[in-house]
Tab-separated table of C-alpha atoms and ligand atoms in Angstrom:
chain	number	residue	atom	x	y	z
E	1	MET	CA	33.673	77.964	-8.360
E	2	ALA	CA	31.508	75.932	-11.238
E	3	PRO	CA	32.382	72.467	-11.791
E	4	VAL	CA	34.814	72.474	-14.799
E	5	ALA	CA	32.716	69.971	-16.770
E	6	GLN	CA	29.064	67.867	-16.599
E	7	ARG	CA	28.265	64.636	-17.541
E	8	PRO	CA	27.827	64.567	-21.881
E	9	ARG	CA	24.535	65.117	-22.649
E	10	GLY	CA	22.606	61.897	-23.467
E	11	THR	CA	24.552	59.856	-20.970
E	12	GLN	CA	24.007	58.455	-17.839
E	13	ASP	CA	25.479	57.386	-14.527
E	14	ILE	CA	24.379	53.902	-13.472
E	15	LEU	CA	23.940	54.900	-9.903
E	16	PRO	CA	24.391	52.025	-6.844
E	17	ALA	CA	20.617	51.892	-6.621
E	18	GLU	CA	20.403	51.317	-10.359
E	19	GLN	CA	23.153	48.337	-10.469
E	20	LEU	CA	20.178	45.563	-8.834
E	21	TYR	CA	18.164	46.190	-12.196
E	22	TRP	CA	21.551	46.077	-14.015
E	23	GLN	CA	22.840	42.934	-12.543
E	24	GLU	CA	19.214	41.231	-12.778
E	25	MET	CA	19.502	42.385	-16.746
E	26	THR	CA	23.054	41.191	-17.634
E	27	GLY	CA	22.839	37.883	-15.388
E	28	ALA	CA	19.460	36.850	-17.168
E	29	ALA	CA	21.164	37.466	-20.259
E	30	GLU	CA	24.047	35.664	-19.666
E	31	ALA	CA	22.341	32.605	-18.116
E	32	ILE	CA	19.823	32.304	-20.856
E	33	ALA	CA	21.859	32.776	-23.431
E	34	ILE	CA	24.803	30.094	-21.978
E	35	ALA	CA	21.774	27.500	-21.693
E	36	ARG	CA	21.058	27.786	-25.206
E	37	GLY	CA	24.617	27.256	-26.397
E	38	TYR	CA	25.646	30.923	-27.292
E	39	GLN	CA	29.018	31.834	-26.477
E	40	ARG	CA	30.168	35.350	-25.502
E	41	ILE	CA	31.567	37.544	-27.661
E	42	ASP	CA	33.164	40.971	-27.027
E	43	THR	CA	34.185	43.484	-30.152
E	44	PRO	CA	36.041	47.050	-29.823
E	45	ILE	CA	34.258	49.889	-29.082
E	46	PHE	CA	35.417	51.723	-32.395
E	47	GLU	CA	35.575	50.231	-35.920
E	48	ALA	CA	36.668	51.238	-39.398
E	49	THR	CA	33.772	53.625	-40.312
E	50	ALA	CA	33.124	52.194	-43.728
E	51	LEU	CA	32.216	48.874	-41.608
E	52	PHE	CA	28.829	50.803	-40.569
E	53	VAL	CA	28.200	52.491	-43.816
E	54	ARG	CA	28.156	49.773	-45.546
E	55	SER	CA	25.890	47.274	-43.291
E	56	ALA	CA	23.462	49.734	-41.874
E	57	GLY	CA	23.206	51.728	-45.193
E	58	GLU	CA	24.041	55.176	-46.397
E	59	THR	CA	20.419	56.005	-46.226
E	60	SER	CA	19.806	55.050	-42.693
E	61	ASP	CA	19.177	57.236	-39.916
E	62	VAL	CA	22.169	55.749	-38.140
E	63	VAL	CA	24.646	56.447	-40.888
E	64	THR	CA	23.199	59.831	-42.085
E	65	LYS	CA	23.174	61.628	-38.852
E	66	GLU	CA	24.040	59.475	-35.895
E	67	MET	CA	27.678	57.966	-35.903
E	68	TYR	CA	30.400	59.274	-33.566
E	69	THR	CA	32.664	59.599	-36.348
E	70	PHE	CA	36.305	60.827	-35.752
E	71	PRO	CA	39.890	60.676	-37.544
E	72	ASP	CA	42.475	59.011	-35.504
E	73	ARG	CA	45.709	60.183	-35.443
E	74	GLY	CA	46.842	58.302	-38.133
E	75	GLY	CA	44.255	59.722	-40.411
E	76	ARG	CA	41.938	56.873	-40.239
E	77	SER	CA	38.064	57.184	-39.898
E	78	MET	CA	37.245	55.254	-37.038
E	79	THR	CA	33.523	55.174	-35.483
E	80	LEU	CA	32.241	54.540	-32.174
E	81	ARG	CA	30.111	51.322	-32.687
E	82	PRO	CA	26.214	52.254	-33.083
E	83	GLU	CA	25.183	48.305	-33.216
E	84	GLY	CA	26.988	45.253	-33.061
E	85	THR	CA	25.619	43.188	-36.108
E	86	ALA	CA	28.634	44.147	-38.405
E	87	PRO	CA	31.495	44.079	-35.981
E	88	VAL	CA	30.142	40.710	-34.773
E	89	VAL	CA	30.177	39.293	-38.463
E	90	ARG	CA	33.403	40.708	-39.271
E	91	ALA	CA	34.938	39.293	-36.020
E	92	TYR	CA	33.302	36.084	-37.331
E	93	PHE	CA	35.178	35.964	-40.322
E	94	ASP	CA	38.484	37.455	-38.610
E	95	ALA	CA	38.724	34.864	-36.330
E	96	GLY	CA	37.868	32.229	-38.806
E	97	LEU	CA	34.536	31.176	-37.121
E	98	ASP	CA	33.269	30.376	-40.617
E	99	ARG	CA	34.894	27.249	-40.654
E	100	GLU	CA	33.954	26.097	-37.644
E	101	ARG	CA	30.462	23.802	-36.978
E	102	GLN	CA	27.821	26.042	-37.839
E	103	PRO	CA	25.760	27.795	-37.145
E	104	VAL	CA	27.398	29.690	-34.633
E	105	ARG	CA	25.965	30.913	-31.951
E	106	LEU	CA	27.439	34.557	-30.233
E	107	TYR	CA	26.031	37.151	-27.759
E	108	TYR	CA	27.079	39.945	-26.346
E	109	LEU	CA	26.542	42.704	-23.501
E	110	GLY	CA	27.877	46.352	-23.790
E	111	PRO	CA	27.428	49.681	-24.464
E	112	PHE	CA	26.860	51.451	-28.381
E	113	PHE	CA	26.725	54.829	-29.391
E	114	ARG	CA	24.225	57.175	-31.302
E	115	TYR	CA	24.542	60.714	-31.848
E	116	ASP	CA	20.614	61.196	-31.150
E	117	ARG	CA	18.692	63.964	-30.074
E	118	PRO	CA	18.692	63.186	-26.128
E	119	GLN	CA	15.164	62.244	-24.938
E	120	ALA	CA	13.166	59.720	-23.042
E	121	GLY	CA	14.505	56.330	-24.109
E	122	ARG	CA	17.094	57.830	-26.311
E	123	TYR	CA	20.491	57.912	-25.319
E	124	ARG	CA	23.825	58.776	-26.793
E	125	GLN	CA	25.307	56.319	-24.928
E	126	PHE	CA	23.452	53.229	-24.622
E	127	HIS	CA	23.524	49.289	-23.941
E	128	GLN	CA	22.484	46.243	-25.717
E	129	PHE	CA	21.986	42.671	-25.075
E	130	GLY	CA	22.403	41.269	-28.279
E	131	VAL	CA	22.674	37.423	-29.934
E	132	GLU	CA	24.000	36.771	-33.604
E	133	ALA	CA	23.367	33.409	-34.842
E	134	ILE	CA	25.690	33.062	-38.214
E	135	GLY	CA	26.278	30.151	-40.948
E	136	ASP	CA	22.658	28.302	-40.851
E	137	ALA	CA	19.715	30.122	-42.984
E	138	ALA	CA	17.073	27.735	-41.795
E	139	PRO	CA	13.672	29.041	-40.493
E	140	GLY	CA	13.794	27.367	-37.168
E	141	LEU	CA	16.813	29.269	-36.123
E	142	ASP	CA	15.084	32.377	-36.511
E	143	VAL	CA	12.217	30.655	-34.153
E	144	GLU	CA	15.122	29.652	-31.515
E	145	VAL	CA	16.510	33.618	-31.802
E	146	ILE	CA	13.094	35.155	-30.946
E	147	ALA	CA	12.301	33.057	-28.558
E	148	LEU	CA	15.549	33.757	-26.631
E	149	GLY	CA	14.478	36.976	-26.477
E	150	TRP	CA	10.804	36.336	-25.178
E	151	ARG	CA	12.264	34.242	-22.629
E	152	TRP	CA	14.634	37.088	-21.543
E	153	PHE	CA	11.872	39.152	-20.606
E	154	ALA	CA	9.631	36.651	-19.360
E	155	SER	CA	12.284	35.677	-16.819
E	156	LEU	CA	12.860	39.382	-15.881
E	157	ARG	CA	8.863	39.320	-14.821
E	158	VAL	CA	8.378	42.132	-17.350
E	159	SER	CA	4.764	41.577	-18.718
E	160	GLY	CA	3.296	44.062	-21.673
E	161	VAL	CA	5.309	42.793	-24.160
E	162	SER	CA	3.983	42.484	-27.457
E	163	LEU	CA	6.244	40.768	-30.151
E	164	GLN	CA	5.749	42.166	-33.514
E	165	VAL	CA	6.818	40.161	-36.758
E	166	ASN	CA	7.097	40.758	-40.179
E	167	SER	CA	9.002	39.293	-43.233
E	168	ILE	CA	10.362	41.914	-45.678
E	169	GLY	CA	11.328	39.888	-48.456
E	170	ASP	CA	15.215	39.073	-50.290
E	171	ALA	CA	16.880	39.976	-53.329
E	172	THR	CA	14.410	37.962	-55.225
E	173	CYS	CA	11.066	39.839	-54.285
E	174	ARG	CA	12.021	43.152	-52.790
E	175	PRO	CA	12.583	45.117	-55.971
E	176	ARG	CA	9.229	44.609	-57.203
E	177	TYR	CA	7.718	45.762	-53.458
E	178	ARG	CA	10.207	48.768	-53.788
E	179	GLU	CA	8.623	49.475	-56.998
E	180	ALA	CA	5.123	49.226	-55.762
E	181	LEU	CA	5.852	51.676	-52.731
E	182	ARG	CA	7.291	53.863	-55.514
E	183	ASP	CA	3.837	53.882	-57.084
E	184	TYR	CA	2.156	54.218	-54.029
E	185	PHE	CA	3.330	57.537	-52.877
E	186	ARG	CA	4.469	59.167	-56.148
E	187	PRO	CA	1.405	61.003	-56.411
E	188	TYR	CA	1.727	62.474	-52.971
E	189	LEU	CA	5.616	63.227	-53.358
E	190	ASP	CA	5.076	67.260	-53.234
E	191	ALA	CA	3.475	67.016	-49.990
E	192	LEU	CA	5.954	64.775	-48.490
E	193	SER	CA	8.823	66.158	-46.682
E	194	GLU	CA	12.598	66.879	-47.960
E	195	ASN	CA	13.912	63.690	-46.117
E	196	ASP	CA	11.074	61.737	-47.285
E	197	ARG	CA	11.152	62.334	-50.896
E	198	SER	CA	15.241	61.436	-50.647
E	199	ARG	CA	14.124	57.999	-49.100
E	200	PHE	CA	11.495	57.874	-51.963
E	201	GLU	CA	14.495	57.863	-54.368
E	202	ARG	CA	17.109	55.580	-52.348
E	203	ASN	CA	15.261	53.498	-50.100
E	204	PRO	CA	11.545	53.936	-50.329
E	205	LEU	CA	11.025	51.152	-47.590
E	206	ARG	CA	11.833	53.890	-45.315
E	207	LEU	CA	8.911	55.793	-46.165
E	208	LEU	CA	6.882	53.162	-43.716
E	209	ASP	CA	9.273	53.892	-40.999
E	210	SER	CA	8.789	58.081	-41.306
E	211	LYS	CA	7.272	59.697	-38.361
E	212	ASP	CA	6.868	62.986	-40.775
E	213	PRO	CA	2.945	63.258	-40.255
E	214	ASP	CA	2.307	63.460	-43.946
E	215	ALA	CA	3.834	60.053	-44.699
E	216	VAL	CA	2.454	58.980	-41.650
E	217	ALA	CA	-0.761	59.535	-42.985
E	218	LEU	CA	-0.450	57.212	-46.109
E	219	GLN	CA	1.257	54.181	-44.416
E	220	ALA	CA	-1.889	52.401	-43.579
E	221	SER	CA	-2.685	52.268	-46.901
E	222	ALA	CA	0.538	51.517	-48.270
E	223	PRO	CA	1.617	48.354	-50.153
E	224	ARG	CA	1.839	45.416	-47.582
E	225	THR	CA	5.395	43.338	-47.671
E	226	LEU	CA	3.514	40.187	-47.582
E	227	ASP	CA	1.747	40.137	-50.658
E	228	PHE	CA	4.840	40.272	-52.824
E	229	LEU	CA	7.159	37.801	-50.998
E	230	CYS	CA	8.500	34.924	-53.803
E	231	ASP	CA	7.722	31.541	-53.064
E	232	ALA	CA	10.823	30.615	-51.040
E	233	CYS	CA	10.135	33.751	-48.637
E	234	ARG	CA	6.732	32.667	-48.310
E	235	ARG	CA	7.811	29.234	-47.090
E	236	ALA	CA	10.334	30.556	-44.796
E	237	PHE	CA	7.631	33.274	-42.841
E	238	ALA	CA	5.207	30.257	-42.518
E	239	GLU	CA	7.733	28.144	-41.255
E	240	VAL	CA	8.803	30.851	-38.288
E	241	GLU	CA	5.442	31.528	-37.492
E	242	GLY	CA	4.610	27.556	-37.242
E	243	GLY	CA	7.388	27.241	-35.032
E	244	LEU	CA	6.434	30.619	-33.116
E	245	GLN	CA	3.008	29.075	-32.367
E	246	GLN	CA	4.683	25.015	-31.893
E	247	GLY	CA	6.635	27.271	-28.790
E	248	GLY	CA	3.265	29.389	-27.490
E	249	ILE	CA	4.864	32.278	-28.152
E	250	PRO	CA	2.497	34.728	-29.109
E	251	TYR	CA	3.257	37.044	-31.547
E	252	VAL	CA	1.210	39.678	-34.046
E	253	VAL	CA	1.829	39.517	-37.812
E	254	ASN	CA	2.808	43.379	-38.439
E	255	ALA	CA	3.011	43.857	-42.301
E	256	ARG	CA	4.052	47.420	-42.118
E	257	LEU	CA	7.097	46.395	-39.837
E	258	VAL	CA	10.640	47.617	-41.162
E	259	ARG	CA	13.726	47.762	-39.528
E	260	GLY	CA	15.887	51.371	-39.377
E	261	LEU	CA	18.987	49.033	-40.495
E	262	ASP	CA	19.482	47.965	-43.922
E	263	TYR	CA	20.708	44.621	-43.713
E	264	TYR	CA	17.945	42.921	-43.145
E	265	THR	CA	16.330	40.189	-45.062
E	266	ARG	CA	13.554	38.035	-44.649
E	267	THR	CA	12.097	37.955	-41.244
E	268	ALA	CA	12.188	40.695	-39.228
E	269	PHE	CA	10.835	41.336	-35.752
E	270	GLU	CA	10.108	43.890	-32.922
E	271	PHE	CA	9.279	43.965	-29.056
E	272	TRP	CA	7.216	46.518	-28.209
E	273	HIS	CA	6.327	47.342	-24.904
E	274	GLU	CA	2.504	48.934	-24.052
E	275	SER	CA	4.141	51.724	-21.713
E	276	LEU	CA	6.130	53.098	-24.357
E	277	SER	CA	4.966	55.374	-27.026
E	278	GLY	CA	6.071	56.727	-30.387
E	279	ALA	CA	9.553	56.307	-31.514
E	280	GLN	CA	10.812	54.978	-28.584
E	281	ASN	CA	8.418	52.043	-28.102
E	282	SER	CA	10.922	49.327	-29.060
E	283	LEU	CA	12.481	47.447	-26.475
E	284	GLY	CA	14.485	45.649	-28.706
E	285	GLY	CA	14.535	44.117	-32.627
E	286	GLY	CA	16.283	41.951	-35.234
E	287	GLY	CA	15.766	40.142	-37.975
E	288	ARG	CA	17.376	37.712	-40.736
E	289	TYR	CA	20.625	39.288	-42.560
E	290	ASP	CA	21.328	36.586	-45.352
E	291	GLY	CA	22.945	39.630	-47.416
E	292	LEU	CA	25.022	41.441	-44.597
E	293	ALA	CA	28.518	38.673	-44.812
E	294	ALA	CA	28.658	39.279	-48.708
E	295	ASP	CA	27.634	42.928	-48.367
E	296	LEU	CA	31.060	43.386	-46.308
E	297	GLY	CA	33.053	41.378	-48.681
E	298	TYR	CA	32.797	38.281	-47.076
E	299	ARG	CA	32.043	34.665	-48.659
E	300	ASP	CA	28.070	34.826	-48.936
E	301	THR	CA	26.822	33.610	-45.217
E	302	PRO	CA	23.283	33.760	-43.682
E	303	GLY	CA	22.724	34.928	-39.994
E	304	VAL	CA	19.915	35.779	-37.917
E	305	GLY	CA	20.123	38.276	-34.615
E	306	PHE	CA	18.250	40.370	-32.155
E	307	ALA	CA	19.365	43.382	-29.530
E	308	LEU	CA	17.321	44.216	-26.885
E	309	GLY	CA	18.056	47.682	-25.188
E	310	LEU	CA	19.018	47.771	-21.496
E	311	GLU	CA	17.833	51.050	-20.587
E	312	ARG	CA	14.301	50.741	-21.692
E	313	THR	CA	13.612	47.623	-20.014
E	314	ALA	CA	15.373	48.857	-16.667
E	315	THR	CA	13.007	51.958	-17.225
E	316	ILE	CA	10.648	48.960	-17.154
E	317	LEU	CA	11.750	46.874	-14.210
E	318	LYS	CA	11.819	50.243	-11.768
E	319	SER	CA	7.878	50.715	-12.187
E	320	ARG	CA	7.596	46.504	-11.622
E	321	GLU	CA	7.105	47.671	-7.773
E	322	ILE	CA	9.895	44.986	-6.468
E	323	GLY	CA	11.905	46.477	-4.018
E	324	PRO	CA	14.435	45.805	-1.067
E	325	SER	CA	12.094	43.388	0.964
E	326	LEU	CA	12.371	45.658	4.070
E	327	TYR	CA	13.551	49.069	4.702
E	328	ALA	CA	14.983	49.611	8.441
E	329	ILE	CA	14.329	52.965	10.172
E	330	ALA	CA	15.613	54.543	13.575
E	331	VAL	CA	13.147	56.707	14.720
E	332	ASP	CA	15.828	58.585	16.947
E	333	ASP	CA	19.897	58.151	17.401
E	334	SER	CA	19.377	55.744	20.810
E	335	ALA	CA	17.208	53.582	18.229
E	336	PHE	CA	20.023	53.647	15.668
E	337	PRO	CA	22.382	50.349	17.215
E	338	LEU	CA	19.197	48.418	17.737
E	339	MET	CA	18.163	49.125	14.072
E	340	GLN	CA	21.445	48.216	13.054
E	341	GLN	CA	21.841	45.315	14.660
E	342	LEU	CA	18.292	43.642	13.466
E	343	ALA	CA	18.958	44.549	9.974
E	344	GLU	CA	22.582	42.784	9.850
E	345	GLU	CA	20.776	39.888	11.411
E	346	LEU	CA	18.134	39.922	9.003
E	347	ARG	CA	21.096	40.430	6.362
E	348	THR	CA	22.226	36.847	7.387
E	349	ARG	CA	18.873	35.064	6.622
E	350	GLY	CA	19.040	36.314	3.312
E	351	VAL	CA	16.396	38.997	3.679
E	352	ALA	CA	17.351	42.167	1.343
E	353	VAL	CA	17.549	45.364	4.119
E	354	ILE	CA	17.993	48.883	3.459
E	355	ALA	CA	18.936	50.571	6.744
E	356	ASP	CA	17.969	54.364	6.407
E	357	VAL	CA	21.116	55.950	8.009
E	358	SER	CA	19.999	59.452	7.394
E	359	THR	CA	18.869	61.960	10.132
E	360	ALA	CA	15.793	62.922	8.398
E	361	ARG	CA	12.382	62.542	9.693
E	362	LEU	CA	10.236	59.736	10.047
E	363	ASP	CA	7.756	60.787	7.521
E	364	ALA	CA	10.330	61.295	5.253
E	365	LYS	CA	11.806	58.020	5.960
E	366	LEU	CA	9.014	56.310	5.128
E	367	GLY	CA	7.937	58.289	2.322
E	368	ARG	CA	11.655	56.456	0.884
E	369	ALA	CA	10.502	52.882	1.839
E	370	SER	CA	7.520	53.565	-0.259
E	371	LYS	CA	9.342	55.173	-2.830
E	372	MET	CA	11.449	52.066	-2.930
E	373	HIS	CA	8.799	49.568	-3.407
E	374	ALA	CA	9.980	47.867	-0.181
E	375	ARG	CA	7.539	45.418	1.110
E	376	LEU	CA	7.928	46.067	4.798
E	377	ALA	CA	9.080	48.662	7.230
E	378	LEU	CA	10.695	48.239	10.452
E	379	LEU	CA	10.399	51.238	12.821
E	380	VAL	CA	12.775	50.892	15.607
E	381	GLY	CA	12.209	53.354	18.737
E	382	LEU	CA	8.600	54.071	18.449
E	383	GLN	CA	7.644	55.996	21.463
E	384	GLU	CA	4.130	54.280	21.590
E	385	ASP	CA	5.649	50.664	21.358
E	386	PRO	CA	6.467	48.619	24.999
E	387	VAL	CA	10.028	48.171	25.799
E	388	ASP	CA	11.917	46.062	23.972
E	389	HIS	CA	9.398	45.913	20.814
E	390	VAL	CA	9.272	47.508	17.862
E	391	THR	CA	6.921	47.796	14.922
E	392	LEU	CA	6.326	45.846	11.550
E	393	ARG	CA	4.839	47.491	8.647
E	394	ASP	CA	3.506	45.596	5.881
E	395	LEU	CA	3.664	48.904	3.333
E	396	ARG	CA	1.151	46.985	0.543
E	397	LEU	CA	-1.139	46.073	3.152
E	398	LYS	CA	-0.973	49.041	4.942
E	399	LYS	CA	-0.883	47.109	8.334
E	400	GLN	CA	1.722	47.266	11.345
E	401	GLU	CA	2.105	45.046	14.677
E	402	SER	CA	4.363	46.079	17.220
E	403	ILE	CA	6.125	42.818	18.156
E	404	HIS	CA	9.080	41.743	20.651
E	405	ARG	CA	12.933	42.485	19.262
E	406	ASP	CA	13.670	38.807	19.807
E	407	ARG	CA	10.625	37.757	17.215
E	408	VAL	CA	11.716	40.297	14.187
E	409	LEU	CA	13.185	37.495	12.287
E	410	PRO	CA	10.643	34.546	12.394
E	411	ARG	CA	7.985	37.405	11.863
E	412	VAL	CA	9.689	38.729	8.724
E	413	LEU	CA	10.150	35.544	7.000
E	414	GLU	CA	6.964	34.923	7.992
E	415	MET	CA	5.306	38.036	5.957
E	416	LEU	CA	7.927	37.537	3.292
E	417	ALA	CA	6.658	34.075	3.055
E	418	ALA	CA	3.285	35.295	2.276
E	419	PRO	CA	2.016	36.569	-1.213
E	420	PRO	CA	2.052	39.964	-1.679
E	421	VAL	CA	-1.676	41.357	-2.956
E	422	GLY	CA	-1.955	42.084	-6.152
E	423	ALA	CA	1.283	40.449	-7.069
E	424	ALA	CA	1.834	38.806	-10.882
Q	1	LIG	P1	18.199	48.463	-33.234
Q	1	LIG	O1	16.512	48.257	-33.624
Q	1	LIG	O2	18.920	49.731	-34.448
Q	1	LIG	O3	18.820	47.252	-33.555
Q	1	LIG	O4	18.237	48.686	-31.632
Q	1	LIG	C1	18.020	47.560	-30.820
Q	1	LIG	C2	17.743	48.350	-29.537
Q	1	LIG	O5	18.623	49.017	-29.091
Q	1	LIG	C3	16.458	49.178	-29.439
Q	1	LIG	O6	15.151	48.879	-29.681
Q	1	LIG	C4	16.223	49.867	-28.445
Q	1	LIG	O7	16.022	49.296	-27.335
Q	1	LIG	C5	18.135	50.319	-28.386
Q	1	LIG	N1	18.343	51.317	-28.863
Q	1	LIG	C6	18.703	51.765	-29.672
Q	1	LIG	N2	19.199	53.363	-29.925
Q	1	LIG	C7	18.578	53.592	-28.673
Q	1	LIG	C8	19.220	54.791	-28.306
Q	1	LIG	N3	19.624	55.922	-28.724
Q	1	LIG	N4	19.327	55.094	-26.938
Q	1	LIG	C9	18.699	53.948	-26.030
Q	1	LIG	N5	18.382	52.484	-26.771
Q	1	LIG	C10	18.478	52.437	-28.048
Q	1	LIG	C11	20.418	47.018	-34.022
Q	1	LIG	O8	20.828	47.435	-33.183
Q	1	LIG	C12	20.151	45.508	-34.749
Q	1	LIG	N6	22.059	45.542	-34.526
Q	1	LIG	C13	19.721	44.531	-34.023
Q	1	LIG	C14	20.257	43.183	-34.396
Q	1	LIG	C15	21.264	42.354	-34.174
Q	1	LIG	N7	19.779	42.607	-35.369
Q	1	LIG	C16	19.811	41.489	-36.373
Q	1	LIG	N8	20.853	41.552	-35.197
């Protein structure tokens, strides 16, 4: 009989072999956030639909096509949270955090939901590490938030990240920029897709974000946000740049960076990765949202934050080629007890050991060891080894040696202490 159900499209099981990466990501997130005074917040998995329609914007992709919206049994429209900022702002006011000392620094880790076309790096259920610093408009807080994200990637030893920064202005200067964009795109309206024509009418900034080839061709020469900033926005952006420089955080000013959600003002930023391409090149992003609280019907309150995607980051961690320290292999059944005994001894000394308990052939087991990016392989029961000897193979240096079983522990510790060639 066929199984009655399959895993829903666009979702993933996080299997035991992956948990190591997830623990690493969430552990680093908690440590870095807490060390900077950020406190954890968990909001419900579903919220009233209006919260997201109002905050993300009626023309955003999230609202037009990606929300998991359903009526509950009482006939109220509910939506599985597609992002965390609007719920956190709601909770901040609900709980009276606006009356505490400002800014209030919050972080979260958890699942989010967007009904997107599933593809590499795009899921219907995905996870984010996010932070929100609410109640202070100082550009120094933008810098603190950006630095926190940068630090997270650094502590995970993820290289190849580029920080893209822009300012998209505020209620004072954005209307003028919006008109300049319309003037620029107007002569080409007939060539644009229907979707882009509606963006032109409703939110022309989104034309800079379009993936449609006709719009993409026009984007390069479009007016730049930075040329339209009012004095206050210009000063704020200079302060953000100054803070990043002072903090030694490398960044690229990208005057065409716009974000997919409507609530941003002034600073907008994304963390891109060299290995990701196209629409999914962003490991995370965020910015300032000084108008969001008022849009949601609360007292006007500034805020800044980001969210980093854990699935996309996990993909990079996996290619980082850091696996278990040692992969233990018994060549045949009779070698099995000694292999297990040595593996256990190594573990008690803190060596990360995976013991292959399968009956696969030796070359298949060695294949698994290198696929898992193990540093060393321990082979027990090879015919060519003298009595009471085992073989230790360095999988990166591609060298091996036969040693007495009593020498395994000190020799493994010695080999692991030497830096692997090519290690970052
Ligand atoms: P966002 O840019 O929509 O921002 O999402 C942030 C990150 O979440 C993306 O860069 C990506 O890594 C990940 N992500 C988004 N959608 C998917 C998906 N379908 N599959 C896999 N990963 C995905 C926000 O969500 C804002 N709330 C960020 C923010 C916080 N701004 C201010 N504070």
